[in-house]
Coordinates of N, CA and C in Angstrom, one line a residue:
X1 N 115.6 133.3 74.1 CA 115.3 132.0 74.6 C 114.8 132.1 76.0
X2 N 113.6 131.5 76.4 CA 113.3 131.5 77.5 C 114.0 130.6 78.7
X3 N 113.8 131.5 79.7 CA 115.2 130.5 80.9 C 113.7 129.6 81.6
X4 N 114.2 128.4 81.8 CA 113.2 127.1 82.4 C 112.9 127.4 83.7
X5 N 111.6 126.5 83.9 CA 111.3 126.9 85.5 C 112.2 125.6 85.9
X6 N 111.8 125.5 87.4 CA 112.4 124.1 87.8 C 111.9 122.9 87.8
X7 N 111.0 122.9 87.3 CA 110.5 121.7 86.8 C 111.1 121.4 85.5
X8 N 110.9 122.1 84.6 CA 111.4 122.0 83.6 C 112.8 121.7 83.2
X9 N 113.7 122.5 84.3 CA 115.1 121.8 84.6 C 115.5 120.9 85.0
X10 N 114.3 120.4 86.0 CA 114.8 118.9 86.7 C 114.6 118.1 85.4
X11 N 113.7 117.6 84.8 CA 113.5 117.5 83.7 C 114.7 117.4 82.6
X12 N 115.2 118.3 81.9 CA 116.0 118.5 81.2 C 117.3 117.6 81.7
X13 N 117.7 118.2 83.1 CA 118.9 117.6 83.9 C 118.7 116.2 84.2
X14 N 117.0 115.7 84.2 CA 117.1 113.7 84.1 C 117.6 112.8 83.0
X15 N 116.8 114.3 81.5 CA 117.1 113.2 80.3 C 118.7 113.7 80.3
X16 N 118.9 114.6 80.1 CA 120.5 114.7 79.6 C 121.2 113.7 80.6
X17 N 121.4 113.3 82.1 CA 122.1 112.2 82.4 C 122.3 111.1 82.2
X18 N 120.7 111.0 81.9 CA 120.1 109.1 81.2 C 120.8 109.0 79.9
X19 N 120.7 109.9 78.7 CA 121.2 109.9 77.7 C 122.9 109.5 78.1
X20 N 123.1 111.0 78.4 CA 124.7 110.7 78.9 C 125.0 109.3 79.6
X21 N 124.4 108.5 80.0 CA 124.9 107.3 80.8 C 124.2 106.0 79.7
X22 N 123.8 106.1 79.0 CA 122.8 105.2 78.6 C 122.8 105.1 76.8
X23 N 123.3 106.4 76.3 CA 123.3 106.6 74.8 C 122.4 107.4 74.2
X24 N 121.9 107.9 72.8 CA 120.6 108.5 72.3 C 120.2 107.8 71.3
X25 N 120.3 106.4 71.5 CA 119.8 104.4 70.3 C 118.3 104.9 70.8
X26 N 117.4 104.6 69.9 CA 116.4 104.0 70.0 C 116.3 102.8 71.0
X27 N 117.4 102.0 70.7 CA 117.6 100.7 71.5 C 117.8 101.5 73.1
X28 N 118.5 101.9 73.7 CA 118.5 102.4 74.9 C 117.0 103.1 75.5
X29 N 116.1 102.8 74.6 CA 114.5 103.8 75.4 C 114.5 103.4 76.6
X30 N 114.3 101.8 76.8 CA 113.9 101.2 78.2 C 114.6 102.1 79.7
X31 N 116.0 101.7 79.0 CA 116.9 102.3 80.0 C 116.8 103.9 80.1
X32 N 117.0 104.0 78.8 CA 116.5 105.8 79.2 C 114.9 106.1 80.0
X33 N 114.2 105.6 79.8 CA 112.8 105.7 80.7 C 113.0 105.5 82.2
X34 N 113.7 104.0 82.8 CA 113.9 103.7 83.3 C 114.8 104.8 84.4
X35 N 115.6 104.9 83.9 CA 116.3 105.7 84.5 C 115.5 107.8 84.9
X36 N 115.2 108.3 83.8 CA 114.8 109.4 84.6 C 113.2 108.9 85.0
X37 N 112.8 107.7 84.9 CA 111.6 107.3 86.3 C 112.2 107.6 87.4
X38 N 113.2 106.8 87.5 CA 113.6 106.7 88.8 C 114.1 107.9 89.5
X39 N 114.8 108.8 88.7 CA 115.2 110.2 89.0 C 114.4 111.0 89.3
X40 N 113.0 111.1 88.6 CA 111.8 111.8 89.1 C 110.3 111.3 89.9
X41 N 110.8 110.3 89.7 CA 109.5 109.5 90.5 C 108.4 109.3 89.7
X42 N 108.3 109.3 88.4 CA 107.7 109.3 87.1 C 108.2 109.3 86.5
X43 N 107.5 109.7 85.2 CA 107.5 110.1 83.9 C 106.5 111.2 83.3
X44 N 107.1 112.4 83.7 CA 105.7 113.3 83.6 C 105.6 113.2 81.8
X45 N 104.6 114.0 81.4 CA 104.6 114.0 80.0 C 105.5 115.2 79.7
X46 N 106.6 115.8 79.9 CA 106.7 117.0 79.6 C 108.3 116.2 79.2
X47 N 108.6 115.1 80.4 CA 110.0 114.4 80.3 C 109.9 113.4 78.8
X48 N 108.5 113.1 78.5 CA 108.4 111.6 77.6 C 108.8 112.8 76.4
X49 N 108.0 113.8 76.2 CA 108.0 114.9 75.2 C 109.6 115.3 74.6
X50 N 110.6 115.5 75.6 CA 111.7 116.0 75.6 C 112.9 114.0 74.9
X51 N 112.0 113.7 75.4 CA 113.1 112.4 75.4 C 112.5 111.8 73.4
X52 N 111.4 112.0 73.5 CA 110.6 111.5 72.2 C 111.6 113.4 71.4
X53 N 111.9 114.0 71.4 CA 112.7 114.8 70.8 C 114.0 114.5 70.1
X54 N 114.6 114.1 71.6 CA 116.1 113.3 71.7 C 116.8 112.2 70.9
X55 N 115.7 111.1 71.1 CA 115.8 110.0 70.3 C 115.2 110.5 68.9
X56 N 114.3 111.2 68.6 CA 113.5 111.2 67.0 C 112.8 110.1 67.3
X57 N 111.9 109.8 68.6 CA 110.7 109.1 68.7 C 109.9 109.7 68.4
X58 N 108.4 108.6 67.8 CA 106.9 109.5 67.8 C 107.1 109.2 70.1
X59 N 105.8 110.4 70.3 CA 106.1 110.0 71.6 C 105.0 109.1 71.9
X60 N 103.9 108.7 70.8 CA 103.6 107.3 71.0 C 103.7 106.3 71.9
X61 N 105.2 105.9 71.2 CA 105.5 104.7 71.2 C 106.3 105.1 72.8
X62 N 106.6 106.2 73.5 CA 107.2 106.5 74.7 C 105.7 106.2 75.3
X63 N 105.1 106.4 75.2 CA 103.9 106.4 76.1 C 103.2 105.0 76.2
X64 N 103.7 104.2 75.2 CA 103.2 102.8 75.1 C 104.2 101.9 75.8
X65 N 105.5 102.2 76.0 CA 106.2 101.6 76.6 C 106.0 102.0 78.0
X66 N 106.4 103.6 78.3 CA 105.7 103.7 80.0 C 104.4 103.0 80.1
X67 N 103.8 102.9 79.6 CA 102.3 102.3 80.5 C 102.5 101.1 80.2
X68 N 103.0 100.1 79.7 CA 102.9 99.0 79.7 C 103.9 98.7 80.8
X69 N 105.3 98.6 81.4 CA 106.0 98.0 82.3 C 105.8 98.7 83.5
X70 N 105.6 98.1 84.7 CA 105.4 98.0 85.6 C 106.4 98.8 86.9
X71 N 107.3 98.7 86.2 CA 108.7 99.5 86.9 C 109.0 101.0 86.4
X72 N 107.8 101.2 85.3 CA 107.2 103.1 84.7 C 106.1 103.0 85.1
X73 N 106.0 104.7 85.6 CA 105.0 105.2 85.9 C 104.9 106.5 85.0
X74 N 103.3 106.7 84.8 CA 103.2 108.3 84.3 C 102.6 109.1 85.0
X75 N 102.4 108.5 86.2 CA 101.7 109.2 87.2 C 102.9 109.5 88.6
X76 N 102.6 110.8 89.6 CA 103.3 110.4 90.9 C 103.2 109.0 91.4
X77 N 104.4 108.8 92.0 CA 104.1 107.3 93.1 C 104.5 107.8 94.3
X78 N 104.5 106.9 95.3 CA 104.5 107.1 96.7 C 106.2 106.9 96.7
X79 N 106.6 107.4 97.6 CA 108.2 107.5 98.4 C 108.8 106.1 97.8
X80 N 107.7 105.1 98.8 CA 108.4 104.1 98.5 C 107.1 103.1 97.4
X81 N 107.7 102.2 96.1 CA 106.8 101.6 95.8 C 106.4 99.9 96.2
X82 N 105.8 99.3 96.3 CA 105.7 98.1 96.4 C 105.1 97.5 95.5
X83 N 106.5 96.4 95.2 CA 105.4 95.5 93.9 C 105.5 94.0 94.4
X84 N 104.2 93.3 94.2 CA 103.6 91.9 94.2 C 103.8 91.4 93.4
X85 N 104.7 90.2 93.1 CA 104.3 89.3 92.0 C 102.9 88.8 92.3
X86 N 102.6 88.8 91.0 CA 101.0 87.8 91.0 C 100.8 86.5 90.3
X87 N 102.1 85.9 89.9 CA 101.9 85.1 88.6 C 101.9 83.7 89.5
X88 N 101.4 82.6 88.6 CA 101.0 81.3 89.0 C 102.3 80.7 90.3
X89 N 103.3 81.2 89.8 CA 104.5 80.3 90.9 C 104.1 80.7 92.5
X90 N 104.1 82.0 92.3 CA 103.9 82.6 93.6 C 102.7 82.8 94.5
X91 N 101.7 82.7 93.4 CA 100.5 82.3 93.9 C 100.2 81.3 94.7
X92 N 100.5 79.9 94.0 CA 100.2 78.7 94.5 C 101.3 78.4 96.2
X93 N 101.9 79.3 96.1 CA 102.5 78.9 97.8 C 102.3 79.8 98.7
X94 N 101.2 80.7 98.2 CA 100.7 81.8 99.7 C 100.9 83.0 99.2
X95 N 100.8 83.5 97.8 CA 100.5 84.9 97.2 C 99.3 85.5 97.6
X96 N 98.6 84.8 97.6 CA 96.7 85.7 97.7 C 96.4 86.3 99.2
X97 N 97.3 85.5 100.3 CA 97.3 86.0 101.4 C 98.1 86.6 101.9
X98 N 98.9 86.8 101.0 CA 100.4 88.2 100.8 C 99.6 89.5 100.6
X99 N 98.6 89.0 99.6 CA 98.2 90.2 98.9 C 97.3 91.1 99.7
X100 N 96.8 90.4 100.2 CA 95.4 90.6 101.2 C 96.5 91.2 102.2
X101 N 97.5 90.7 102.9 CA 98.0 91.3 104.0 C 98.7 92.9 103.3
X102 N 99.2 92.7 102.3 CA 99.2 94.3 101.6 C 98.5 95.2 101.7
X103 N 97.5 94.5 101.0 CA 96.1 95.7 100.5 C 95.6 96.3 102.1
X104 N 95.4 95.4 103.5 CA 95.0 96.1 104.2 C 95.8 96.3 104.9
X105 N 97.2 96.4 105.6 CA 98.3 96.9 106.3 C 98.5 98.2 105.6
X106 N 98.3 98.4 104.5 CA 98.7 99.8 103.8 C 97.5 100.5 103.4
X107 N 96.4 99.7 103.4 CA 95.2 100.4 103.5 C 94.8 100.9 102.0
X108 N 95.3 100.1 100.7 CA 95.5 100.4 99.3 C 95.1 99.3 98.6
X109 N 94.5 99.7 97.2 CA 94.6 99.0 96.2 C 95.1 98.6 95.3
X110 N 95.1 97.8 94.4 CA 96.5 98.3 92.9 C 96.9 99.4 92.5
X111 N 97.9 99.8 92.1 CA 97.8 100.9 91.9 C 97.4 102.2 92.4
X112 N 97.3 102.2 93.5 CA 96.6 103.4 94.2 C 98.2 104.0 95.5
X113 N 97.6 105.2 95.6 CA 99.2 105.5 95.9 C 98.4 106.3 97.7
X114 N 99.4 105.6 99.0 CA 98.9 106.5 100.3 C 98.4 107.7 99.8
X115 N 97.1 108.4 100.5 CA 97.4 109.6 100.8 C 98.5 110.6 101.5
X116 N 99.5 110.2 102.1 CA 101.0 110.9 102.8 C 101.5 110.8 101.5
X117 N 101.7 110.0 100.5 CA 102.6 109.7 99.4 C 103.9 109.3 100.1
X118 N 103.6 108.3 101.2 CA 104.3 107.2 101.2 C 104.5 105.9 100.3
X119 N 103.8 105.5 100.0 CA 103.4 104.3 99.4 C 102.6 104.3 98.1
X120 N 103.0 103.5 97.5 CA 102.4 102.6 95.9 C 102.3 101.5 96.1
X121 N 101.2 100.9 96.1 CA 101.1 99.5 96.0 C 100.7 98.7 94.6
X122 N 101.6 98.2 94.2 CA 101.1 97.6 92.2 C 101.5 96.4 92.5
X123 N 100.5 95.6 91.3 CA 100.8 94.2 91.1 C 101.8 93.9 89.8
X124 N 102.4 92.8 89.5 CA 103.4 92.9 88.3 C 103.4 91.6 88.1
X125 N 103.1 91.1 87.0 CA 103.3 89.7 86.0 C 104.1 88.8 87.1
X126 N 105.3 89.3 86.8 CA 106.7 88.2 87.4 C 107.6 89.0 87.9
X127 N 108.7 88.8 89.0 CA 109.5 89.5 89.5 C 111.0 88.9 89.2
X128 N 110.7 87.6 88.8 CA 111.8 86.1 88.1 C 112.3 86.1 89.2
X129 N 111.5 85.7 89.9 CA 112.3 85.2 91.6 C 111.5 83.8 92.0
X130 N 110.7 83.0 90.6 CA 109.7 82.3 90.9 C 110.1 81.0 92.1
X131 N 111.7 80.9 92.4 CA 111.9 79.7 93.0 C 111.6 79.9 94.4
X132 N 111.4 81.6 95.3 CA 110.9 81.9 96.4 C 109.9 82.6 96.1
X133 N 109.1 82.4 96.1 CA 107.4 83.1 96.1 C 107.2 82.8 97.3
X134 N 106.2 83.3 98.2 CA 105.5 84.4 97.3 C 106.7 85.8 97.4
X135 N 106.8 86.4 96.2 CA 107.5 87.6 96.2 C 107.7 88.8 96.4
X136 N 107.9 90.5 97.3 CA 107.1 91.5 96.9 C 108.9 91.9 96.8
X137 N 108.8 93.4 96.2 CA 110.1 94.3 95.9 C 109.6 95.5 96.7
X138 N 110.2 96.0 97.4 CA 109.8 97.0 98.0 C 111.0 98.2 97.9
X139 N 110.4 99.1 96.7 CA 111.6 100.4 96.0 C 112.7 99.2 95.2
X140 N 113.7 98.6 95.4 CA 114.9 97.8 95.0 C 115.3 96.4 95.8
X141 N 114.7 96.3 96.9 CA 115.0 95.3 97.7 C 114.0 94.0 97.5
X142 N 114.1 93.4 96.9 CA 113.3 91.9 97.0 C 113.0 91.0 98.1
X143 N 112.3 90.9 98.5 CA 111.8 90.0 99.3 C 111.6 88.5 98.9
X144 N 111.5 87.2 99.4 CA 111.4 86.0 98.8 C 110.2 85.1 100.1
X145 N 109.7 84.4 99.9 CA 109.2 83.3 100.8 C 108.1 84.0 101.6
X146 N 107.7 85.3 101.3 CA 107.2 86.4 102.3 C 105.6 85.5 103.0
X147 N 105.7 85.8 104.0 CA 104.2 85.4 105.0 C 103.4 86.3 105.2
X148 N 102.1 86.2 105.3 CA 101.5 87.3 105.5 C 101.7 88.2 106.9
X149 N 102.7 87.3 108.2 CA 102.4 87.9 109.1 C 103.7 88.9 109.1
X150 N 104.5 88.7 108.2 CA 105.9 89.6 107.9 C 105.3 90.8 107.2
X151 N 104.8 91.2 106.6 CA 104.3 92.1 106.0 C 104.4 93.5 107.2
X152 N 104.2 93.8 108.1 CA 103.7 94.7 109.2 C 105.7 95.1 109.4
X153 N 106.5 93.8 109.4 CA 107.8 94.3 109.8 C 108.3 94.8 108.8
X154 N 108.0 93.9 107.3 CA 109.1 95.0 106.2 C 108.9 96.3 106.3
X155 N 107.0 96.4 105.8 CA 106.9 98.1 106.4 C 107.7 98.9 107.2
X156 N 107.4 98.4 108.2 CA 108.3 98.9 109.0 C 109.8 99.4 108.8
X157 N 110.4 98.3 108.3 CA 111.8 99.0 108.1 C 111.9 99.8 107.1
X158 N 110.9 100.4 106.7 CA 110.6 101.8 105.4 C 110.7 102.7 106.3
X159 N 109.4 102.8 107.1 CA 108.7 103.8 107.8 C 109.8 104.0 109.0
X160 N 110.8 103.2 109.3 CA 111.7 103.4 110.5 C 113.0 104.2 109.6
X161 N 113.0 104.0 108.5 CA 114.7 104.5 107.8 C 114.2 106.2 107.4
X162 N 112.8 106.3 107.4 CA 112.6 107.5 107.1 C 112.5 108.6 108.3
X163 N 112.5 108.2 109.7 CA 112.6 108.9 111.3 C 114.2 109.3 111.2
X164 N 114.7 108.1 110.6 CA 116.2 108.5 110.8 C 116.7 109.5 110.8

């Protein structure tokens, strides 16, 4: 048997914890995705491959599910990601000039990740925080009521926790 590189082991060592915390149900995919996303900062295809093993998935249907939610990626993302709700609640009380204050404070478009790989900037359906829109999530932290002129400080409290 061949011994793994380290990729291949980080890999190995994401699904076996996700599984171990999570189960090997079909029903558990989400969470199993979810979780070695978050452990690797993707979903490379080598992870969906091993997990579509695990379960007795086609890896299909792993690949349909990462690309559809918004909270998987199959690509790298930046350090930290930021997500926009775009949906009608948030819109209508000052989303579009949330958005705009995103796209050019970070100097990005949907889905487009800094060149430093600091940053991911995505849009996403709903965040279900519709009663304070406009809304962004920046990595786990939710924001609510956000202004466009606030945008420059949350940054900031990214880009200041990472000097630390």
């Amino acid at each position: 048997m061949a011994s793994k590189n380290g990729k291949d082991r980080l890999i190995a060592e994401a699904v076996d914890s996700a599984i171990e915390k999570c189960g090997d149900s079909r029903e558990e995919l989400i969470p199993i995705l979810n979780y070695v996303n978050k452990k690797l900062g993707f979903l490379p295809s080598e992870a969906l491959e091993e997990i579509s093993n695990r379960l007795k998935s086609p890896r299909s249907q792993l690949f349909s599910v990462a690309s559809f939610y918004h909270m998987l990626s199959t690509k790298p993302r930046g350090k930290h990601v930021i997500q926009f709700c775009e949906s009608a609640p948030c819109h209508v009380v000052g989303g579009r000039e949330v958005w705009q204050a995103l796209k050019e404070t970070l100097n990005l478009e949907d889905g487009e990740t800094s060149p430093d790989g600091n940053w991911t900037l995505i849009t996403t359906s709903c965040l279900g925080l519709c009663g304070v829109g406009p809304v962004i999530v920046v990595d786990d932290d939710a924001y609510g009521n956000v202004k466009p002129d606030q945008i420059k400080d949350i940054i900031a409290r990214y880009s200041e926790t990472e000097a630390s």
